[in-house]
Amino acid sequence: MTVLKAIGLMSGTSLDGLDICFAQFWKENSKWNFKIVKAKTLAYPKDLEDQLRNSIHLSSQDLLALNSDYGFYLGKAVRDFIENNQLEKIDLIASHGHTVFHQPQRKFTLQIGDGRAIKTVTEIPVIYDFRSQDVLLGGNGAPLVPIGDEMLFSEYDACLNLGGFSNISFKINNKRIAFDIAPLNIVLNNLAQNFNQNYDENGDLARKGNINQDILAKLNSLEFYNLSHPKSLGIEWCNENVYPLFSGIEALDVLATFTEHTAEQISKILNKNQLKKVLFTGGGTYNQYLIERIKTKTESEIIIPEKQIIDFKEALIFAFMGVLRWNDEINIIASATGSLHDHSSGIIA
């Protein structure tokens, strides 16, 4: 039995840090198995977090410089992680990178953090840029984690990730579909900064606010929610469609209203598809108020797993996607992204 050792790197749009996950993968009776050996979230230095947050506004030259700089930062972070945990014989590193632009309708998406820089620092093969090939094949380049949901977490009716955006994957007619449901922490974290907080801990701020029914109705009527899957969201969509609705509204009320909006959109999907047993992961799982609001709107059984899976499921799955790419096996499902066909994606450095 061959065991592959891989490190997955995940930086979400909510910028709450770099997730590093070292896991082992092996196949037994044609089924993939995994074990998370070590995992850590590394908070970004303030200056790097600011650079990543503002990367969408950089000139082309400064963006290229940040692509290299961030790649070397990732390499050093992994090297330190390996040394501190005395890890040995790692087969590969799989890096998601940090998303700056995501416009699949225009055939491009950009995740910075040059994989060649990571390779230079660590001297370990690196697989990166998992999304671009899918976009060029007519897909959304997202969501990508359904391959892991399918092969590592198949005991659940659906897997729901509460990250920068909420996204879900589940099977219909024996085909796994996946799509972004609504923006989540990318908006909530931004709003929490009005109160000098990086995020709305436990949803305590939203709980204090009043739901503005007029704004809630406008949010719920946005055209994206009427589109059929596959579909995905980016920060550009939020800037254009969400933030303009908040003008003149008290910050606490905006938090309460947007939390209610996401709870309604998530519950709508769970109910419409009669999903019974749903695995919840991602940082939003700790937002107790959000979870409470979802529970009032659905009869789906919400499964909240151990902390390691909540925090590192996406980094784990990117490590797994790297393993599949290394083996030249399919790691992107066309029924999830909308591309022309299933494919094996990622550049190998």
mmCIF file of C-alpha atoms in Angstrom:
data_model
loop_
_atom_site.group_PDB
_atom_site.id
_atom_site.type_symbol
_atom_site.label_atom_id
_atom_site.label_comp_id
_atom_site.label_asym_id
_atom_site.label_seq_id
_atom_site.Cartn_x
_atom_site.Cartn_y
_atom_site.Cartn_z
ATOM 1 C CA MET A 1 0.000 0.000 0.000
ATOM 2 C CA THR A 2 1.493 3.310 -1.112
ATOM 3 C CA VAL A 3 1.098 6.219 1.309
ATOM 4 C CA LEU A 4 1.568 9.702 -0.123
ATOM 5 C CA LYS A 5 2.513 12.528 2.229
ATOM 6 C CA ALA A 6 1.314 15.968 1.172
ATOM 7 C CA ILE A 7 1.053 19.492 2.566
ATOM 8 C CA GLY A 8 -1.970 21.573 1.551
ATOM 9 C CA LEU A 9 -1.947 25.378 1.708
ATOM 10 C CA MET A 10 -5.169 27.356 1.766
ATOM 11 C CA SER A 11 -5.632 31.107 1.967
ATOM 12 C CA GLY A 12 -9.271 32.102 1.942
ATOM 13 C CA THR A 13 -10.791 35.325 0.668
ATOM 14 C CA SER A 14 -11.659 36.268 4.256
ATOM 15 C CA LEU A 15 -7.902 36.621 4.976
ATOM 16 C CA ASP A 16 -8.047 35.091 8.435
ATOM 17 C CA GLY A 17 -4.668 33.447 7.841
ATOM 18 C CA LEU A 18 -2.807 30.704 6.032
ATOM 19 C CA ASP A 19 -3.994 27.155 6.691
ATOM 20 C CA ILE A 20 -1.207 24.545 6.520
ATOM 21 C CA CYS A 21 -2.241 20.899 6.624
ATOM 22 C CA PHE A 22 0.112 17.916 6.503
ATOM 23 C CA ALA A 23 -1.760 14.714 5.734
ATOM 24 C CA GLN A 24 -1.217 11.160 4.577
ATOM 25 C CA PHE A 25 -3.314 9.614 1.805
ATOM 26 C CA TRP A 26 -3.648 5.986 0.793
ATOM 27 C CA LYS A 27 -6.002 3.830 -1.247
ATOM 28 C CA GLU A 28 -7.563 0.707 0.230
ATOM 29 C CA ASN A 29 -10.132 -1.435 -1.604
ATOM 30 C CA SER A 30 -10.306 1.320 -4.252
ATOM 31 C CA LYS A 31 -11.334 3.908 -1.610
ATOM 32 C CA TRP A 32 -9.163 6.873 -0.638
ATOM 33 C CA ASN A 33 -8.384 7.333 3.049
ATOM 34 C CA PHE A 34 -6.668 10.185 4.865
ATOM 35 C CA LYS A 35 -5.093 11.104 8.155
ATOM 36 C CA ILE A 36 -4.327 14.675 9.230
ATOM 37 C CA VAL A 37 -0.955 14.474 10.990
ATOM 38 C CA LYS A 38 -0.278 18.159 11.747
ATOM 39 C CA ALA A 39 -2.151 21.327 10.912
ATOM 40 C CA LYS A 40 -1.825 24.992 11.781
ATOM 41 C CA THR A 41 -3.308 28.364 10.913
ATOM 42 C CA LEU A 42 -0.715 31.084 10.563
ATOM 43 C CA ALA A 43 -1.987 34.632 11.054
ATOM 44 C CA TYR A 44 -0.668 37.009 8.402
ATOM 45 C CA PRO A 45 1.652 39.851 9.403
ATOM 46 C CA LYS A 46 -0.418 43.058 9.247
ATOM 47 C CA ASP A 47 1.502 44.509 6.304
ATOM 48 C CA LEU A 48 1.086 41.329 4.230
ATOM 49 C CA GLU A 49 -2.602 41.073 5.106
ATOM 50 C CA ASP A 50 -3.057 44.688 3.947
ATOM 51 C CA GLN A 51 -1.185 43.979 0.714
ATOM 52 C CA LEU A 52 -3.312 40.914 -0.025
ATOM 53 C CA ARG A 53 -6.523 42.756 0.878
ATOM 54 C CA ASN A 54 -5.635 45.608 -1.485
ATOM 55 C CA SER A 55 -4.114 43.440 -4.217
ATOM 56 C CA ILE A 56 -7.145 43.940 -6.453
ATOM 57 C CA HIS A 57 -6.152 47.634 -6.734
ATOM 58 C CA LEU A 58 -2.425 47.145 -7.499
ATOM 59 C CA SER A 59 -0.703 48.071 -10.750
ATOM 60 C CA SER A 60 0.329 45.126 -12.916
ATOM 61 C CA GLN A 61 3.988 45.528 -11.897
ATOM 62 C CA ASP A 62 3.233 45.670 -8.173
ATOM 63 C CA LEU A 63 0.908 42.675 -8.497
ATOM 64 C CA LEU A 64 3.644 40.648 -10.185
ATOM 65 C CA ALA A 65 6.034 41.624 -7.391
ATOM 66 C CA LEU A 66 3.480 40.544 -4.764
ATOM 67 C CA ASN A 67 2.979 37.244 -6.616
ATOM 68 C CA SER A 68 6.691 36.495 -6.107
ATOM 69 C CA ASP A 69 6.932 37.927 -2.587
ATOM 70 C CA TYR A 70 3.897 35.990 -1.403
ATOM 71 C CA GLY A 71 5.273 32.807 -3.005
ATOM 72 C CA PHE A 72 8.498 33.178 -1.012
ATOM 73 C CA TYR A 73 6.461 33.906 2.143
ATOM 74 C CA LEU A 74 4.507 30.659 1.589
ATOM 75 C CA GLY A 75 7.738 28.755 1.012
ATOM 76 C CA LYS A 76 9.291 30.030 4.243
ATOM 77 C CA ALA A 77 6.067 29.344 6.179
ATOM 78 C CA VAL A 78 6.060 25.731 4.952
ATOM 79 C CA ARG A 79 9.778 25.295 5.616
ATOM 80 C CA ASP A 80 9.313 26.507 9.213
ATOM 81 C CA PHE A 81 6.252 24.250 9.629
ATOM 82 C CA ILE A 82 8.270 21.231 8.432
ATOM 83 C CA GLU A 83 11.242 22.018 10.693
ATOM 84 C CA ASN A 84 9.144 22.799 13.785
ATOM 85 C CA ASN A 85 7.216 19.529 13.433
ATOM 86 C CA GLN A 86 10.261 17.484 12.320
ATOM 87 C CA LEU A 87 8.421 16.212 9.255
ATOM 88 C CA GLU A 88 10.236 13.982 6.786
ATOM 89 C CA LYS A 89 9.875 12.534 3.288
ATOM 90 C CA ILE A 90 7.122 14.853 2.067
ATOM 91 C CA ASP A 91 6.096 13.971 -1.480
ATOM 92 C CA LEU A 92 4.514 17.259 -2.515
ATOM 93 C CA ILE A 93 3.054 20.624 -1.552
ATOM 94 C CA ALA A 94 -0.285 21.740 -3.012
ATOM 95 C CA SER A 95 -0.979 25.469 -2.827
ATOM 96 C CA HIS A 96 -4.284 27.191 -3.494
ATOM 97 C CA GLY A 97 -2.769 30.690 -3.481
ATOM 98 C CA HIS A 98 -4.646 33.910 -2.725
ATOM 99 C CA THR A 99 -7.443 34.875 -5.101
ATOM 100 C CA VAL A 100 -7.129 38.404 -6.480
ATOM 101 C CA PHE A 101 -9.421 38.271 -9.513
ATOM 102 C CA HIS A 102 -12.101 35.737 -10.350
ATOM 103 C CA GLN A 103 -14.015 36.433 -13.567
ATOM 104 C CA PRO A 104 -14.706 33.082 -15.253
ATOM 105 C CA GLN A 105 -17.186 34.707 -17.633
ATOM 106 C CA ARG A 106 -14.166 36.533 -19.097
ATOM 107 C CA LYS A 107 -12.068 33.352 -19.023
ATOM 108 C CA PHE A 108 -9.674 34.323 -16.244
ATOM 109 C CA THR A 109 -9.023 33.813 -12.557
ATOM 110 C CA LEU A 110 -5.881 34.730 -10.635
ATOM 111 C CA GLN A 111 -4.457 33.161 -7.498
ATOM 112 C CA ILE A 112 -1.126 34.695 -6.520
ATOM 113 C CA GLY A 113 1.745 33.029 -4.637
ATOM 114 C CA ASP A 114 4.146 31.700 -7.249
ATOM 115 C CA GLY A 115 4.545 27.936 -6.798
ATOM 116 C CA ARG A 116 8.063 28.095 -8.217
ATOM 117 C CA ALA A 117 9.074 30.356 -5.318
ATOM 118 C CA ILE A 118 7.649 27.824 -2.843
ATOM 119 C CA LYS A 119 9.650 25.097 -4.605
ATOM 120 C CA THR A 120 12.814 27.227 -4.501
ATOM 121 C CA VAL A 121 12.587 27.624 -0.724
ATOM 122 C CA THR A 122 11.405 24.121 0.229
ATOM 123 C CA GLU A 123 13.038 21.998 -2.506
ATOM 124 C CA ILE A 124 9.816 19.929 -2.569
ATOM 125 C CA PRO A 125 7.636 19.546 -5.709
ATOM 126 C CA VAL A 126 4.803 22.091 -5.664
ATOM 127 C CA ILE A 127 1.437 21.947 -7.425
ATOM 128 C CA TYR A 128 -0.346 25.268 -7.826
ATOM 129 C CA ASP A 129 -2.809 27.236 -9.993
ATOM 130 C CA PHE A 130 -5.608 24.674 -9.773
ATOM 131 C CA ARG A 131 -8.353 26.974 -11.127
ATOM 132 C CA SER A 132 -7.136 28.494 -14.415
ATOM 133 C CA GLN A 133 -7.354 25.361 -16.553
ATOM 134 C CA ASP A 134 -10.985 24.851 -15.531
ATOM 135 C CA VAL A 135 -11.885 28.431 -16.464
ATOM 136 C CA LEU A 136 -10.205 27.999 -19.858
ATOM 137 C CA LEU A 137 -12.313 24.860 -20.323
ATOM 138 C CA GLY A 138 -15.460 26.930 -19.848
ATOM 139 C CA GLY A 139 -15.898 26.203 -16.144
ATOM 140 C CA ASN A 140 -16.269 28.477 -13.145
ATOM 141 C CA GLY A 141 -12.935 27.384 -11.684
ATOM 142 C CA ALA A 142 -14.954 26.851 -8.514
ATOM 143 C CA PRO A 143 -15.890 25.189 -6.310
ATOM 144 C CA LEU A 144 -12.980 22.735 -6.410
ATOM 145 C CA VAL A 145 -13.394 20.901 -3.104
ATOM 146 C CA PRO A 146 -16.229 18.621 -4.372
ATOM 147 C CA ILE A 147 -13.641 16.064 -5.490
ATOM 148 C CA GLY A 148 -12.650 15.715 -1.824
ATOM 149 C CA ASP A 149 -16.286 15.694 -0.705
ATOM 150 C CA GLU A 150 -16.894 12.868 -3.167
ATOM 151 C CA MET A 151 -13.872 10.744 -2.275
ATOM 152 C CA LEU A 152 -13.157 11.557 1.388
ATOM 153 C CA PHE A 153 -16.539 12.612 2.902
ATOM 154 C CA SER A 154 -19.094 10.570 0.954
ATOM 155 C CA GLU A 155 -21.051 9.544 4.090
ATOM 156 C CA TYR A 156 -22.812 12.949 4.161
ATOM 157 C CA ASP A 157 -25.706 14.026 1.913
ATOM 158 C CA ALA A 158 -23.973 17.363 1.404
ATOM 159 C CA CYS A 159 -20.850 19.259 2.435
ATOM 160 C CA LEU A 160 -21.293 22.948 3.206
ATOM 161 C CA ASN A 161 -18.330 25.277 3.649
ATOM 162 C CA LEU A 162 -18.824 28.549 5.521
ATOM 163 C CA GLY A 163 -15.797 30.553 4.429
ATOM 164 C CA GLY A 164 -15.344 33.840 2.604
ATOM 165 C CA PHE A 165 -18.265 32.586 0.532
ATOM 166 C CA SER A 166 -20.653 29.799 1.495
ATOM 167 C CA ASN A 167 -20.551 26.922 -0.955
ATOM 168 C CA ILE A 168 -22.073 23.470 -1.093
ATOM 169 C CA SER A 169 -21.640 20.176 -2.880
ATOM 170 C CA PHE A 170 -24.053 17.237 -3.108
ATOM 171 C CA LYS A 171 -25.263 14.600 -5.533
ATOM 172 C CA ILE A 172 -28.220 14.840 -7.890
ATOM 173 C CA ASN A 173 -28.977 11.846 -10.120
ATOM 174 C CA ASN A 174 -25.635 10.307 -9.150
ATOM 175 C CA LYS A 175 -23.720 13.395 -10.302
ATOM 176 C CA ARG A 176 -21.989 15.694 -7.825
ATOM 177 C CA ILE A 177 -22.894 19.317 -8.278
ATOM 178 C CA ALA A 178 -21.479 22.272 -6.396
ATOM 179 C CA PHE A 179 -21.837 26.032 -6.343
ATOM 180 C CA ASP A 180 -21.383 29.151 -4.273
ATOM 181 C CA ILE A 181 -24.524 29.970 -2.307
ATOM 182 C CA ALA A 182 -23.811 33.498 -1.059
ATOM 183 C CA PRO A 183 -21.034 35.759 0.241
ATOM 184 C CA LEU A 184 -20.335 35.204 3.911
ATOM 185 C CA ASN A 185 -17.174 36.027 5.903
ATOM 186 C CA ILE A 186 -15.779 38.188 3.131
ATOM 187 C CA VAL A 187 -18.611 40.622 3.943
ATOM 188 C CA LEU A 188 -19.136 39.917 7.666
ATOM 189 C CA ASN A 189 -15.415 40.294 8.491
ATOM 190 C CA ASN A 190 -15.292 43.551 6.576
ATOM 191 C CA LEU A 191 -18.324 44.874 8.476
ATOM 192 C CA ALA A 192 -16.842 43.781 11.831
ATOM 193 C CA GLN A 193 -13.903 46.111 11.211
ATOM 194 C CA ASN A 194 -16.284 49.007 11.909
ATOM 195 C CA PHE A 195 -16.072 47.799 15.519
ATOM 196 C CA ASN A 196 -12.273 47.291 15.465
ATOM 197 C CA GLN A 197 -12.757 43.528 15.257
ATOM 198 C CA ASN A 198 -11.373 41.168 12.613
ATOM 199 C CA TYR A 199 -14.586 39.132 12.618
ATOM 200 C CA ASP A 200 -17.952 38.987 14.377
ATOM 201 C CA GLU A 201 -17.069 36.543 17.161
ATOM 202 C CA ASN A 202 -19.928 34.084 17.758
ATOM 203 C CA GLY A 203 -22.142 36.471 15.780
ATOM 204 C CA ASP A 204 -22.471 38.596 18.931
ATOM 205 C CA LEU A 205 -22.505 41.890 16.995
ATOM 206 C CA ALA A 206 -25.164 40.720 14.545
ATOM 207 C CA ARG A 207 -27.262 39.464 17.438
ATOM 208 C CA LYS A 208 -27.430 43.039 18.818
ATOM 209 C CA GLY A 209 -28.600 44.566 15.545
ATOM 210 C CA ASN A 210 -32.040 44.863 13.999
ATOM 211 C CA ILE A 211 -32.868 43.210 10.693
ATOM 212 C CA ASN A 212 -33.728 45.791 8.036
ATOM 213 C CA GLN A 213 -36.493 44.081 6.072
ATOM 214 C CA ASP A 214 -36.183 46.430 3.097
ATOM 215 C CA ILE A 215 -32.440 45.732 2.656
ATOM 216 C CA LEU A 216 -33.020 42.023 3.315
ATOM 217 C CA ALA A 217 -35.572 41.898 0.500
ATOM 218 C CA LYS A 218 -33.158 43.671 -1.868
ATOM 219 C CA LEU A 219 -30.337 41.258 -0.995
ATOM 220 C CA ASN A 220 -32.576 38.232 -1.487
ATOM 221 C CA SER A 221 -33.741 39.513 -4.877
ATOM 222 C CA LEU A 222 -30.231 39.800 -6.364
ATOM 223 C CA GLU A 223 -30.106 38.063 -9.736
ATOM 224 C CA PHE A 224 -27.309 35.636 -8.766
ATOM 225 C CA TYR A 225 -29.699 33.695 -6.539
ATOM 226 C CA ASN A 226 -31.952 32.936 -9.501
ATOM 227 C CA LEU A 227 -29.149 31.542 -11.659
ATOM 228 C CA SER A 228 -28.861 27.793 -12.030
ATOM 229 C CA HIS A 229 -25.677 25.979 -11.043
ATOM 230 C CA PRO A 230 -22.781 25.843 -11.650
ATOM 231 C CA LYS A 231 -22.063 29.370 -10.469
ATOM 232 C CA SER A 232 -19.454 31.130 -8.365
ATOM 233 C CA LEU A 233 -18.865 34.484 -6.717
ATOM 234 C CA GLY A 234 -15.924 36.852 -6.342
ATOM 235 C CA ILE A 235 -15.176 39.999 -4.368
ATOM 236 C CA GLU A 236 -15.942 42.066 -7.471
ATOM 237 C CA TRP A 237 -19.558 40.885 -7.311
ATOM 238 C CA CYS A 238 -19.830 41.973 -3.657
ATOM 239 C CA ASN A 239 -18.373 45.399 -4.423
ATOM 240 C CA GLU A 240 -20.862 45.902 -7.226
ATOM 241 C CA ASN A 241 -24.028 44.347 -5.797
ATOM 242 C CA VAL A 242 -23.866 44.100 -2.000
ATOM 243 C CA TYR A 243 -22.061 47.055 -0.433
ATOM 244 C CA PRO A 244 -24.054 49.756 -2.294
ATOM 245 C CA LEU A 245 -27.214 48.504 -0.519
ATOM 246 C CA PHE A 246 -25.764 49.348 2.916
ATOM 247 C CA SER A 247 -25.553 53.093 2.442
ATOM 248 C CA GLY A 248 -26.933 55.048 5.405
ATOM 249 C CA ILE A 249 -27.729 51.948 7.510
ATOM 250 C CA GLU A 250 -26.397 51.457 11.059
ATOM 251 C CA ALA A 251 -23.414 49.070 11.067
ATOM 252 C CA LEU A 252 -24.968 46.694 13.642
ATOM 253 C CA ASP A 253 -28.158 46.510 11.608
ATOM 254 C CA VAL A 254 -26.168 45.763 8.458
ATOM 255 C CA LEU A 255 -24.459 42.855 10.251
ATOM 256 C CA ALA A 256 -27.781 41.510 11.511
ATOM 257 C CA THR A 257 -29.392 41.885 8.096
ATOM 258 C CA PHE A 258 -26.577 40.302 6.125
ATOM 259 C CA THR A 259 -26.314 37.383 8.579
ATOM 260 C CA GLU A 260 -30.046 36.792 8.181
ATOM 261 C CA HIS A 261 -29.676 36.988 4.409
ATOM 262 C CA THR A 262 -26.981 34.308 4.294
ATOM 263 C CA ALA A 263 -28.958 32.096 6.705
ATOM 264 C CA GLU A 264 -31.999 32.375 4.429
ATOM 265 C CA GLN A 265 -30.047 31.590 1.254
ATOM 266 C CA ILE A 266 -28.306 28.590 2.832
ATOM 267 C CA SER A 267 -31.550 27.205 4.299
ATOM 268 C CA LYS A 268 -33.326 27.667 0.991
ATOM 269 C CA ILE A 269 -30.789 25.389 -0.737
ATOM 270 C CA LEU A 270 -30.929 22.753 2.033
ATOM 271 C CA ASN A 271 -34.727 22.674 1.949
ATOM 272 C CA LYS A 272 -35.134 22.772 -1.818
ATOM 273 C CA ASN A 273 -32.855 19.752 -2.258
ATOM 274 C CA GLN A 274 -34.166 17.876 0.825
ATOM 275 C CA LEU A 275 -30.660 17.378 2.170
ATOM 276 C CA LYS A 276 -30.881 15.365 5.383
ATOM 277 C CA LYS A 277 -27.359 15.055 6.785
ATOM 278 C CA VAL A 278 -25.104 18.047 6.074
ATOM 279 C CA LEU A 279 -21.459 18.473 7.116
ATOM 280 C CA PHE A 280 -20.684 22.091 8.088
ATOM 281 C CA THR A 281 -17.066 23.296 8.003
ATOM 282 C CA GLY A 282 -15.130 26.558 7.683
ATOM 283 C CA GLY A 283 -14.700 29.556 9.949
ATOM 284 C CA GLY A 284 -18.377 30.530 9.763
ATOM 285 C CA THR A 285 -19.212 27.352 11.692
ATOM 286 C CA TYR A 286 -18.063 29.203 14.833
ATOM 287 C CA ASN A 287 -20.638 31.953 14.223
ATOM 288 C CA GLN A 288 -23.186 30.651 16.722
ATOM 289 C CA TYR A 289 -25.797 33.238 15.796
ATOM 290 C CA LEU A 290 -25.588 32.303 12.098
ATOM 291 C CA ILE A 291 -25.929 28.582 12.919
ATOM 292 C CA GLU A 292 -28.925 29.337 15.171
ATOM 293 C CA ARG A 293 -30.612 31.301 12.388
ATOM 294 C CA ILE A 294 -30.040 28.481 9.877
ATOM 295 C CA LYS A 295 -31.446 25.909 12.329
ATOM 296 C CA THR A 296 -34.680 27.886 12.659
ATOM 297 C CA LYS A 297 -35.193 27.705 8.893
ATOM 298 C CA THR A 298 -34.404 24.083 8.025
ATOM 299 C CA GLU A 299 -35.008 20.533 9.251
ATOM 300 C CA SER A 300 -31.703 19.312 7.791
ATOM 301 C CA GLU A 301 -29.444 17.668 10.357
ATOM 302 C CA ILE A 302 -26.431 19.960 10.749
ATOM 303 C CA ILE A 303 -23.265 17.994 11.544
ATOM 304 C CA ILE A 304 -20.452 20.046 13.065
ATOM 305 C CA PRO A 305 -17.312 17.854 13.129
ATOM 306 C CA GLU A 306 -14.132 17.992 15.204
ATOM 307 C CA LYS A 307 -12.207 21.274 15.163
ATOM 308 C CA GLN A 308 -9.450 19.915 12.913
ATOM 309 C CA ILE A 309 -11.944 19.142 10.135
ATOM 310 C CA ILE A 310 -13.806 22.451 10.612
ATOM 311 C CA ASP A 311 -10.600 24.438 10.301
ATOM 312 C CA PHE A 312 -8.564 22.435 7.805
ATOM 313 C CA LYS A 313 -10.949 20.574 5.498
ATOM 314 C CA GLU A 314 -10.185 22.860 2.546
ATOM 315 C CA ALA A 315 -6.407 22.717 3.044
ATOM 316 C CA LEU A 316 -6.737 18.931 3.410
ATOM 317 C CA ILE A 317 -8.635 18.694 0.133
ATOM 318 C CA PHE A 318 -6.109 20.843 -1.727
ATOM 319 C CA ALA A 319 -3.407 18.476 -0.482
ATOM 320 C CA PHE A 320 -5.567 15.635 -1.830
ATOM 321 C CA MET A 321 -6.040 17.446 -5.148
ATOM 322 C CA GLY A 322 -2.262 17.707 -5.350
ATOM 323 C CA VAL A 323 -1.961 13.947 -4.781
ATOM 324 C CA LEU A 324 -4.475 13.259 -7.564
ATOM 325 C CA ARG A 325 -2.629 15.629 -9.919
ATOM 326 C CA TRP A 326 0.673 13.969 -9.009
ATOM 327 C CA ASN A 327 -0.901 10.635 -10.029
ATOM 328 C CA ASP A 328 -2.367 12.247 -13.164
ATOM 329 C CA GLU A 329 -5.875 11.412 -11.930
ATOM 330 C CA ILE A 330 -8.991 13.558 -12.284
ATOM 331 C CA ASN A 331 -9.152 16.218 -9.554
ATOM 332 C CA ILE A 332 -11.837 18.550 -10.908
ATOM 333 C CA ILE A 333 -15.432 17.461 -11.511
ATOM 334 C CA ALA A 334 -17.083 19.098 -14.531
ATOM 335 C CA SER A 335 -20.591 18.692 -13.091
ATOM 336 C CA ALA A 336 -19.447 20.910 -10.187
ATOM 337 C CA THR A 337 -17.637 23.640 -12.112
ATOM 338 C CA GLY A 338 -19.409 23.567 -15.477
ATOM 339 C CA SER A 339 -16.288 22.879 -17.538
ATOM 340 C CA LEU A 340 -16.324 20.821 -20.731
ATOM 341 C CA HIS A 341 -15.144 17.635 -19.019
ATOM 342 C CA ASP A 342 -13.563 16.235 -15.861
ATOM 343 C CA HIS A 343 -9.843 16.930 -15.804
ATOM 344 C CA SER A 344 -6.604 16.848 -13.837
ATOM 345 C CA SER A 345 -5.551 20.412 -13.064
ATOM 346 C CA GLY A 346 -2.600 22.185 -11.489
ATOM 347 C CA ILE A 347 0.854 23.317 -12.606
ATOM 348 C CA ILE A 348 3.705 21.185 -11.247
ATOM 349 C CA ALA A 349 6.872 22.983 -10.175
#
